[in-house]
mmCIF file of C-alpha atoms in Angstrom:
data_model
loop_
_atom_site.group_PDB
_atom_site.id
_atom_site.type_symbol
_atom_site.label_atom_id
_atom_site.label_comp_id
_atom_site.label_asym_id
_atom_site.label_seq_id
_atom_site.Cartn_x
_atom_site.Cartn_y
_atom_site.Cartn_z
ATOM 1 C CA MET A 262 20.828 72.400 -12.865
ATOM 2 C CA LEU A 263 17.208 69.610 -13.086
ATOM 3 C CA ARG A 264 14.469 70.190 -11.387
ATOM 4 C CA MET A 265 12.055 67.528 -10.060
ATOM 5 C CA PRO A 266 8.184 67.720 -11.607
ATOM 6 C CA ASN A 267 6.315 69.324 -9.137
ATOM 7 C CA SER A 268 3.995 66.560 -9.218
ATOM 8 C CA LEU A 269 6.955 64.600 -7.256
ATOM 9 C CA LEU A 270 7.308 67.037 -4.885
ATOM 10 C CA LYS A 271 3.702 66.727 -3.641
ATOM 11 C CA LEU A 272 3.650 62.966 -3.199
ATOM 12 C CA PRO A 273 5.530 63.259 0.421
ATOM 13 C CA ARG A 274 2.170 65.615 1.652
ATOM 14 C CA VAL A 275 0.082 63.549 -0.250
ATOM 15 C CA LEU A 276 1.146 59.980 1.934
ATOM 16 C CA LEU A 277 1.219 62.022 4.891
ATOM 17 C CA SER A 278 -1.523 63.743 4.974
ATOM 18 C CA PRO A 279 -4.043 61.884 7.292
ATOM 19 C CA LYS A 280 -6.823 60.528 5.485
ATOM 20 C CA HIS A 281 -3.469 57.920 3.390
ATOM 21 C CA ARG A 282 -1.365 57.590 6.585
ATOM 22 C CA ALA A 283 -5.267 56.435 8.103
ATOM 23 C CA LEU A 284 -5.375 54.540 5.135
ATOM 24 C CA LEU A 285 -1.514 53.390 4.979
ATOM 25 C CA ILE A 286 -2.188 52.221 8.868
ATOM 26 C CA PHE A 287 -5.418 49.732 7.938
ATOM 27 C CA ILE A 288 -3.547 48.257 5.020
ATOM 28 C CA LEU A 289 -1.119 47.104 7.259
ATOM 29 C CA VAL A 290 -2.574 45.438 10.192
ATOM 30 C CA LEU A 291 -5.166 43.907 7.531
ATOM 31 C CA VAL A 292 -1.716 42.243 5.823
ATOM 32 C CA SER A 293 -0.958 41.275 9.263
ATOM 33 C CA PHE A 294 -3.791 39.661 10.736
ATOM 34 C CA ALA A 295 -3.244 37.627 6.958
ATOM 35 C CA TYR A 296 -0.172 36.309 7.703
ATOM 36 C CA LEU A 297 -0.937 35.806 11.212
ATOM 37 C CA THR A 298 -3.670 33.180 10.022
ATOM 38 C CA LEU A 299 -1.904 31.826 7.420
ATOM 39 C CA TYR A 300 0.598 30.709 9.835
ATOM 40 C CA TRP A 301 -1.845 29.335 11.882
ATOM 41 C CA ARG A 302 -3.163 26.876 9.403
ATOM 42 C CA ILE A 303 -0.186 26.021 8.044
ATOM 43 C CA ALA A 304 1.078 25.065 11.826
ATOM 44 C CA GLU A 305 -1.853 23.145 12.107
ATOM 45 C CA ASP A 306 -1.998 21.341 9.070
ATOM 46 C CA SER A 307 1.944 20.558 9.763
ATOM 47 C CA TYR A 308 0.568 18.625 13.066
ATOM 48 C CA GLY A 309 -1.357 15.875 10.398
ATOM 49 C CA ARG A 310 1.580 14.937 8.541
ATOM 50 C CA GLY A 311 3.343 12.627 11.185
ATOM 51 C CA LEU A 312 6.674 11.882 10.682
ATOM 52 C CA TYR A 313 9.239 12.116 8.135
ATOM 53 C CA ASP A 314 5.940 12.903 5.401
ATOM 54 C CA LEU A 315 7.588 11.783 1.157
ATOM 55 C CA PRO A 316 5.539 11.907 -1.560
ATOM 56 C CA GLY A 317 5.409 8.026 -3.519
ATOM 57 C CA GLU A 318 3.515 5.449 -4.400
ATOM 58 C CA PHE A 319 2.975 1.723 -3.086
ATOM 59 C CA ILE A 320 2.726 -1.477 -4.497
ATOM 60 C CA CYS A 321 0.628 -3.531 -2.215
ATOM 61 C CA ALA A 322 1.786 -7.404 -1.851
ATOM 62 C CA HIS A 323 0.066 -10.192 -3.324
ATOM 63 C CA SER A 324 -2.404 -9.885 -0.064
ATOM 64 C CA VAL A 325 -2.403 -8.080 3.113
ATOM 65 C CA PRO A 326 -3.448 -9.712 6.172
ATOM 66 C CA LEU A 327 -6.340 -8.349 8.222
ATOM 67 C CA SER A 328 -5.032 -9.163 11.334
ATOM 68 C CA LEU A 329 -2.626 -10.292 13.528
ATOM 69 C CA PRO A 330 -0.895 -13.110 14.154
ATOM 70 C CA ASN A 331 -2.559 -14.517 17.469
ATOM 71 C CA ALA A 332 -4.712 -11.457 17.421
ATOM 72 C CA GLY A 333 -7.301 -14.079 18.332
ATOM 73 C CA ASN A 334 -11.249 -14.156 16.741
ATOM 74 C CA PRO A 335 -12.708 -9.946 17.048
ATOM 75 C CA PRO A 336 -16.077 -9.565 19.155
ATOM 76 C CA PRO A 337 -18.072 -8.486 15.805
ATOM 77 C CA SER A 338 -18.878 -5.578 14.427
ATOM 78 C CA LYS A 339 -20.330 -3.090 17.036
ATOM 79 C CA GLY A 340 -20.114 0.622 14.855
ATOM 80 C CA ASN A 341 -17.157 1.756 12.181
ATOM 81 C CA VAL A 342 -13.714 3.185 13.075
ATOM 82 C CA PHE A 343 -13.713 6.609 12.607
ATOM 83 C CA PHE A 344 -10.480 8.566 11.664
ATOM 84 C CA VAL A 345 -10.892 12.223 10.286
ATOM 85 C CA GLU A 346 -8.502 14.916 8.797
ATOM 86 C CA THR A 347 -9.950 18.424 9.030
ATOM 87 C CA SER A 348 -7.440 20.143 7.607
ATOM 88 C CA GLU A 349 -7.627 20.313 3.299
ATOM 89 C CA GLN A 350 -4.121 18.353 3.243
ATOM 90 C CA THR A 351 -3.731 15.511 1.180
ATOM 91 C CA ASN A 352 -0.647 14.077 1.679
ATOM 92 C CA PRO A 353 -0.779 11.934 4.604
ATOM 93 C CA GLY A 354 2.441 10.740 6.629
ATOM 94 C CA TYR A 355 3.490 8.122 8.122
ATOM 95 C CA LEU A 356 2.217 7.989 11.516
ATOM 96 C CA PHE A 357 -1.736 8.836 9.579
ATOM 97 C CA SER A 358 -1.111 5.725 8.221
ATOM 98 C CA CYS A 359 -0.038 3.338 10.368
ATOM 99 C CA SER A 360 -2.437 4.531 12.367
ATOM 100 C CA VAL A 361 -5.547 3.823 10.207
ATOM 101 C CA GLU A 362 -3.353 0.177 9.404
ATOM 102 C CA SER A 363 -2.964 -0.791 12.587
ATOM 103 C CA ALA A 364 -6.816 0.099 13.575
ATOM 104 C CA ALA A 365 -7.674 -1.976 10.012
ATOM 105 C CA ARG A 366 -5.855 -5.059 11.264
ATOM 106 C CA THR A 367 -7.060 -5.021 14.741
ATOM 107 C CA HIS A 368 -10.671 -4.917 12.729
ATOM 108 C CA PRO A 369 -11.105 -7.221 10.532
ATOM 109 C CA GLY A 370 -14.608 -7.255 10.675
ATOM 110 C CA THR A 371 -15.016 -3.942 10.646
ATOM 111 C CA THR A 372 -15.281 -1.037 8.316
ATOM 112 C CA VAL A 373 -12.699 2.045 9.266
ATOM 113 C CA VAL A 374 -13.302 4.976 7.730
ATOM 114 C CA VAL A 375 -10.804 8.029 7.192
ATOM 115 C CA LEU A 376 -13.034 11.772 6.726
ATOM 116 C CA MET A 377 -11.103 13.775 4.967
ATOM 117 C CA LYS A 378 -11.642 17.773 3.899
ATOM 118 C CA GLY A 379 -9.277 17.643 1.324
ATOM 119 C CA LEU A 380 -10.735 15.253 -0.923
ATOM 120 C CA ALA A 381 -12.909 15.924 -3.465
ATOM 121 C CA LYS A 382 -16.364 15.229 -3.469
ATOM 122 C CA GLY A 383 -18.403 12.713 -5.443
ATOM 123 C CA ASN A 384 -17.051 10.341 -7.869
ATOM 124 C CA ALA A 385 -13.518 11.977 -8.410
ATOM 125 C CA SER A 386 -10.267 9.234 -7.478
ATOM 126 C CA LEU A 387 -7.606 9.377 -4.814
ATOM 127 C CA PRO A 388 -4.972 11.631 -5.136
ATOM 128 C CA LYS A 389 -1.437 9.718 -6.317
ATOM 129 C CA HIS A 390 0.228 9.099 -3.044
ATOM 130 C CA TRP A 391 1.781 6.393 -1.503
ATOM 131 C CA ALA A 392 -0.376 6.201 1.338
ATOM 132 C CA PHE A 393 -3.357 5.586 -0.386
ATOM 133 C CA SER A 394 -1.970 2.785 -2.443
ATOM 134 C CA LEU A 395 -1.020 0.907 0.834
ATOM 135 C CA LEU A 396 -4.487 1.753 2.657
ATOM 136 C CA SER A 397 -6.068 0.471 -0.277
ATOM 137 C CA CYS A 398 -4.680 -2.530 -0.116
ATOM 138 C CA PHE A 399 -7.051 -3.064 2.706
ATOM 139 C CA ARG A 400 -10.663 -4.701 2.559
ATOM 140 C CA ASN A 401 -12.249 -2.531 5.441
ATOM 141 C CA VAL A 402 -10.690 0.685 4.714
ATOM 142 C CA GLU A 403 -12.341 3.545 3.157
ATOM 143 C CA ILE A 404 -11.655 7.566 3.102
ATOM 144 C CA ARG A 405 -14.464 9.583 1.975
ATOM 145 C CA PRO A 406 -14.729 13.610 1.489
ATOM 146 C CA LEU A 407 -15.397 15.313 4.794
ATOM 147 C CA ASP A 408 -18.874 16.771 4.438
ATOM 148 C CA LEU A 409 -19.446 19.069 6.852
ATOM 149 C CA PRO A 410 -22.547 21.297 6.668
ATOM 150 C CA GLU A 411 -24.431 17.655 6.334
ATOM 151 C CA LEU A 412 -22.429 16.299 9.003
ATOM 152 C CA PHE A 413 -23.715 18.938 11.602
ATOM 153 C CA SER A 414 -27.132 19.094 9.958
ATOM 154 C CA GLY A 415 -29.535 17.950 12.750
ATOM 155 C CA THR A 416 -26.934 18.819 15.523
ATOM 156 C CA PRO A 417 -26.504 22.016 17.912
ATOM 157 C CA LEU A 418 -23.144 22.858 16.387
ATOM 158 C CA LYS A 419 -24.804 23.443 12.591
ATOM 159 C CA LYS A 420 -24.815 27.309 13.744
ATOM 160 C CA TRP A 421 -21.809 26.726 15.280
ATOM 161 C CA TYR A 422 -20.402 26.054 12.892
ATOM 162 C CA LEU A 423 -22.016 28.427 9.843
ATOM 163 C CA TRP A 424 -20.901 31.574 11.641
ATOM 164 C CA PRO A 425 -19.156 33.080 9.342
ATOM 165 C CA LEU A 426 -16.423 34.705 11.057
ATOM 166 C CA ARG A 427 -15.554 31.182 13.002
ATOM 167 C CA ARG A 428 -12.811 30.154 10.102
ATOM 168 C CA TRP A 429 -10.705 32.939 11.822
ATOM 169 C CA GLU A 430 -10.258 31.429 15.285
ATOM 170 C CA PRO A 431 -6.936 31.024 16.915
ATOM 171 C CA TYR A 432 -7.567 27.362 17.822
ATOM 172 C CA PHE A 433 -10.105 26.675 14.907
ATOM 173 C CA LEU A 434 -9.013 23.377 12.817
ATOM 174 C CA PRO A 435 -8.175 21.234 16.591
ATOM 175 C CA ILE A 436 -11.655 22.467 17.444
ATOM 176 C CA LEU A 437 -13.419 21.905 14.139
ATOM 177 C CA SER A 438 -11.692 18.092 14.781
ATOM 178 C CA ASP A 439 -13.706 18.596 18.481
ATOM 179 C CA ALA A 440 -16.550 19.519 16.532
ATOM 180 C CA CYS A 441 -16.452 16.133 14.568
ATOM 181 C CA ARG A 442 -16.053 13.654 16.772
ATOM 182 C CA VAL A 443 -18.452 14.020 19.152
ATOM 183 C CA VAL A 444 -20.864 14.786 16.460
ATOM 184 C CA LEU A 445 -20.099 11.239 14.842
ATOM 185 C CA MET A 446 -20.330 9.783 17.608
ATOM 186 C CA TRP A 447 -23.593 11.327 18.375
ATOM 187 C CA LYS A 448 -25.127 10.840 15.157
ATOM 188 C CA PHE A 449 -23.762 7.163 14.089
ATOM 189 C CA GLY A 450 -21.797 5.479 16.987
ATOM 190 C CA GLY A 451 -18.971 3.097 16.943
ATOM 191 C CA ILE A 452 -15.329 4.274 17.618
ATOM 192 C CA TYR A 453 -13.002 7.812 16.977
ATOM 193 C CA LEU A 454 -9.881 8.094 17.142
ATOM 194 C CA ASP A 455 -7.164 10.838 16.157
ATOM 195 C CA THR A 456 -4.661 10.049 13.043
ATOM 196 C CA ASP A 457 -1.934 9.447 15.987
ATOM 197 C CA PHE A 458 -2.486 6.533 17.376
ATOM 198 C CA ILE A 459 -1.003 3.464 17.349
ATOM 199 C CA VAL A 460 -4.130 0.167 18.226
ATOM 200 C CA LEU A 461 -2.848 -2.525 19.969
ATOM 201 C CA ARG A 462 -5.976 -4.436 20.545
ATOM 202 C CA ASN A 463 -9.494 -4.392 19.218
ATOM 203 C CA LEU A 464 -11.458 -1.606 20.366
ATOM 204 C CA GLN A 465 -14.886 -2.333 20.607
ATOM 205 C CA ASN A 466 -14.964 -4.458 23.838
ATOM 206 C CA LEU A 467 -14.593 -0.792 25.641
ATOM 207 C CA THR A 468 -17.936 0.183 24.035
ATOM 208 C CA ASN A 469 -19.223 3.900 25.696
ATOM 209 C CA SER A 470 -15.770 4.732 26.577
ATOM 210 C CA LEU A 471 -13.132 7.465 26.620
ATOM 211 C CA GLY A 472 -9.861 7.482 28.262
ATOM 212 C CA ILE A 473 -8.228 9.225 31.130
ATOM 213 C CA GLN A 474 -5.167 11.249 30.247
ATOM 214 C CA SER A 475 -4.074 12.538 33.020
ATOM 215 C CA GLU A 476 -4.753 13.691 36.656
ATOM 216 C CA ASP A 477 -8.553 14.823 36.251
ATOM 217 C CA GLU A 478 -8.615 14.994 33.465
ATOM 218 C CA LEU A 479 -10.577 13.381 30.022
ATOM 219 C CA ASN A 480 -9.375 12.939 26.446
ATOM 220 C CA GLY A 481 -10.902 12.607 23.536
ATOM 221 C CA ALA A 482 -8.144 11.224 21.455
ATOM 222 C CA PHE A 483 -10.372 7.665 21.598
ATOM 223 C CA LEU A 484 -13.714 7.703 21.942
ATOM 224 C CA SER A 485 -16.333 4.551 22.011
ATOM 225 C CA PHE A 486 -19.753 5.176 22.181
ATOM 226 C CA LYS A 487 -23.599 3.781 21.111
ATOM 227 C CA PRO A 488 -25.646 6.040 18.678
ATOM 228 C CA LYS A 489 -27.745 8.924 20.147
ATOM 229 C CA HIS A 490 -26.254 8.424 23.918
ATOM 230 C CA LYS A 491 -27.383 10.918 26.090
ATOM 231 C CA PHE A 492 -23.438 12.041 27.271
ATOM 232 C CA MET A 493 -22.392 12.614 23.772
ATOM 233 C CA GLU A 494 -25.705 14.660 23.276
ATOM 234 C CA LEU A 495 -25.082 16.688 26.664
ATOM 235 C CA CYS A 496 -21.189 17.535 25.321
ATOM 236 C CA MET A 497 -22.881 18.834 21.783
ATOM 237 C CA GLU A 498 -24.696 21.144 24.106
ATOM 238 C CA ASP A 499 -21.790 22.104 26.627
ATOM 239 C CA PHE A 500 -20.303 22.460 23.295
ATOM 240 C CA VAL A 501 -21.884 25.924 22.238
ATOM 241 C CA LYS A 502 -23.309 27.076 26.009
ATOM 242 C CA ASN A 503 -19.908 27.167 26.600
ATOM 243 C CA TYR A 504 -17.977 27.798 23.855
ATOM 244 C CA ASN A 505 -14.564 29.658 24.128
ATOM 245 C CA GLY A 506 -11.885 29.364 20.896
ATOM 246 C CA TRP A 507 -10.119 31.139 22.790
ATOM 247 C CA ILE A 508 -8.647 28.311 24.968
ATOM 248 C CA TRP A 509 -6.872 25.587 24.064
ATOM 249 C CA GLY A 510 -8.382 21.897 24.634
ATOM 250 C CA HIS A 511 -11.494 23.806 26.640
ATOM 251 C CA GLN A 512 -14.428 22.352 23.679
ATOM 252 C CA GLY A 513 -12.113 18.880 23.588
ATOM 253 C CA PRO A 514 -10.297 17.343 26.950
ATOM 254 C CA TYR A 515 -11.958 20.001 29.204
ATOM 255 C CA LEU A 516 -15.213 19.688 27.370
ATOM 256 C CA LEU A 517 -15.295 16.389 28.106
ATOM 257 C CA THR A 518 -13.803 16.590 31.487
ATOM 258 C CA ARG A 519 -16.079 18.911 32.691
ATOM 259 C CA VAL A 520 -19.752 16.840 31.235
ATOM 260 C CA PHE A 521 -18.390 13.651 33.259
ATOM 261 C CA LYS A 522 -18.047 15.088 36.432
ATOM 262 C CA LYS A 523 -21.763 16.531 36.566
ATOM 263 C CA TRP A 524 -22.356 12.962 34.531
ATOM 264 C CA CYS A 525 -21.802 11.440 37.511
ATOM 265 C CA PRO A 526 -22.066 13.914 39.857
ATOM 266 C CA ILE A 527 -18.452 13.791 40.974
ATOM 267 C CA SER A 528 -15.252 16.452 41.674
ATOM 268 C CA THR A 529 -12.480 14.179 40.711
ATOM 269 C CA ILE A 530 -12.073 11.636 37.565
ATOM 270 C CA GLN A 531 -10.210 8.454 38.448
ATOM 271 C CA SER A 532 -10.846 5.090 36.713
ATOM 272 C CA MET A 533 -14.301 4.036 37.089
ATOM 273 C CA SER A 534 -18.196 3.041 35.409
ATOM 274 C CA CYS A 535 -20.471 5.823 35.906
ATOM 275 C CA LYS A 536 -23.960 5.752 35.224
ATOM 276 C CA GLY A 537 -22.941 3.182 31.742
ATOM 277 C CA VAL A 538 -20.245 5.619 30.442
ATOM 278 C CA ARG A 539 -16.497 4.364 31.366
ATOM 279 C CA ALA A 540 -13.628 6.415 32.075
ATOM 280 C CA LEU A 541 -10.734 4.222 31.248
ATOM 281 C CA ALA A 542 -7.249 3.978 33.213
ATOM 282 C CA PRO A 543 -4.876 5.804 32.098
ATOM 283 C CA GLU A 544 -2.415 2.796 30.505
ATOM 284 C CA ALA A 545 -5.779 1.472 28.011
ATOM 285 C CA VAL A 546 -4.874 4.182 25.967
ATOM 286 C CA TYR A 547 -3.155 6.996 26.952
ATOM 287 C CA PRO A 548 0.019 4.994 28.450
ATOM 288 C CA ILE A 549 2.869 7.266 27.522
ATOM 289 C CA PRO A 550 1.335 10.759 29.336
ATOM 290 C CA TRP A 551 1.778 13.904 27.034
ATOM 291 C CA HIS A 552 4.013 14.887 28.954
ATOM 292 C CA ASP A 553 6.289 11.881 28.756
ATOM 293 C CA TRP A 554 6.412 12.089 24.883
ATOM 294 C CA LYS A 555 10.080 11.489 24.068
ATOM 295 C CA LYS A 556 9.910 7.746 25.522
ATOM 296 C CA LEU A 557 8.791 7.220 22.647
ATOM 297 C CA PHE A 558 11.710 8.070 20.815
ATOM 298 C CA GLU A 559 14.186 6.027 23.436
ATOM 299 C CA ALA A 560 15.333 2.125 23.510
ATOM 300 C CA THR A 561 12.893 -0.126 24.822
ATOM 301 C CA SER A 562 13.429 -3.903 25.606
ATOM 302 C CA ALA A 563 11.604 -7.265 25.158
ATOM 303 C CA SER A 564 10.709 -6.976 28.577
ATOM 304 C CA GLU A 565 10.033 -3.387 29.295
ATOM 305 C CA LEU A 566 7.857 -3.159 26.046
ATOM 306 C CA HIS A 567 5.703 -6.048 26.988
ATOM 307 C CA LYS A 568 5.209 -4.374 30.428
ATOM 308 C CA LEU A 569 4.027 -1.446 29.531
ATOM 309 C CA LEU A 570 1.056 -2.748 26.911
ATOM 310 C CA LYS A 571 0.386 -5.411 28.899
ATOM 311 C CA ASN A 572 -2.934 -3.840 29.777
ATOM 312 C CA THR A 573 -2.821 -1.709 26.220
ATOM 313 C CA TYR A 574 -5.576 -1.427 23.491
ATOM 314 C CA ALA A 575 -3.938 1.807 21.978
ATOM 315 C CA VAL A 576 -1.034 3.977 21.905
ATOM 316 C CA HIS A 577 -1.235 7.976 21.566
ATOM 317 C CA VAL A 578 1.795 9.241 19.635
ATOM 318 C CA TRP A 579 1.549 12.735 21.153
ATOM 319 C CA ASN A 580 2.495 14.179 17.619
ATOM 320 C CA GLN A 581 1.314 17.693 18.087
ATOM 321 C CA MET A 582 4.479 17.509 20.587
ATOM 322 C CA SER A 583 6.230 14.599 18.997
ATOM 323 C CA HIS A 584 5.635 15.698 15.277
ATOM 324 C CA ARG A 585 9.442 17.078 14.877
ATOM 325 C CA THR A 586 11.252 14.300 16.259
ATOM 326 C CA ARG A 587 13.682 12.561 14.075
ATOM 327 C CA LEU A 588 13.031 8.407 14.665
ATOM 328 C CA GLU A 589 15.758 6.055 13.815
ATOM 329 C CA ILE A 590 14.890 3.291 11.430
ATOM 330 C CA PRO A 591 14.875 0.553 12.368
ATOM 331 C CA SER A 592 16.180 0.784 16.085
ATOM 332 C CA GLN A 593 15.162 -0.293 19.442
ATOM 333 C CA ALA A 594 13.377 2.973 20.505
ATOM 334 C CA LEU A 595 9.887 1.763 21.565
ATOM 335 C CA LEU A 596 7.901 3.382 18.695
ATOM 336 C CA ALA A 597 9.983 2.325 16.446
ATOM 337 C CA GLN A 598 8.702 -1.212 17.705
ATOM 338 C CA LEU A 599 5.470 -0.499 17.626
ATOM 339 C CA TYR A 600 5.230 0.721 13.745
ATOM 340 C CA SER A 601 7.227 -2.572 13.200
ATOM 341 C CA GLN A 602 4.775 -4.501 15.283
ATOM 342 C CA PHE A 603 1.377 -2.985 14.652
ATOM 343 C CA CYS A 604 2.241 -1.737 10.791
ATOM 344 C CA PRO A 605 3.976 -3.878 8.861
ATOM 345 C CA ALA A 606 3.621 -2.263 5.584
ATOM 346 C CA THR A 607 3.814 1.504 6.841
ATOM 347 C CA TYR A 608 6.719 0.243 8.704
ATOM 348 C CA ALA A 609 8.388 -1.475 5.397
ATOM 349 C CA LYS A 610 7.495 1.655 3.283
ATOM 350 C CA MET A 611 9.799 4.232 6.165
ATOM 351 C CA LYS A 612 12.991 1.863 6.117
ATOM 352 C CA ARG A 613 12.349 1.786 2.151
ATOM 353 C CA ASP A 614 12.658 5.414 2.384
#
């Protein structure tokens, strides 16, 4: 009869010893934590990719007009239009492309700056991707690396960003986006837009403004401020003083709402101008409430579309909720009609795909 070696007989006792059992538990906990962190990073990255992210190249037409027909003469530039991508992804989707294209068309005399964390610093060329090729057709679009240490330098958020464990927080990416927009507005002024907006009209008359997204709540997906504005300074101070990385929106809509109520001071927010800062009615930039986002995928007649957009400057698509919903191209869905009218180059790419 074969006998097992003594070393193998001792192995179960070694593995089950208290010292090794504790080590095994520690390793399992560490692996589980790493898995959950990776899951959150992948989930957050998926929000930025937009609908039906496909690789490919885009060849410019002979020329891409910088303004829509009958757009009129826009006001002179009052600062840049900023978009920010805080994840490492460099393969933007259709919605991202439409956001930047629509902003470029409606702001022909303004530089539209797209800051992306995943881009290499220096003079490195952009990755080969159809969205970068398409957007390069617009002379007023600049796509640059996002240098976070440089952006936060000289602000109260520098120390917050440099804390080494910050990146392990569950909502780090959206909070980082909240931080970037506030600092950009304070340092440089201009207009900030999330990459899930479709811009319908020039926004530069909406100086020192932000939008009401729902009853008694503001949203920072659109911001328009002069540089070094006191309101943005107070937002940076509140960001650090009342920081809570474990509550979704605490540094975003909740922060802006807190600061605006102190700024006025008021107990309930409504469409109003207070000490030079305007809270815009929902139809200005949030005509579709976040809880009604499915309306974007429903058929809409021309008259209904005209009525809906009569007082609207831009439409927020709520990509966090809508990004998994299939959009039929072509169709009479509201979102498809917005693509067709306000980002026709992106829409043409969608139809070809």
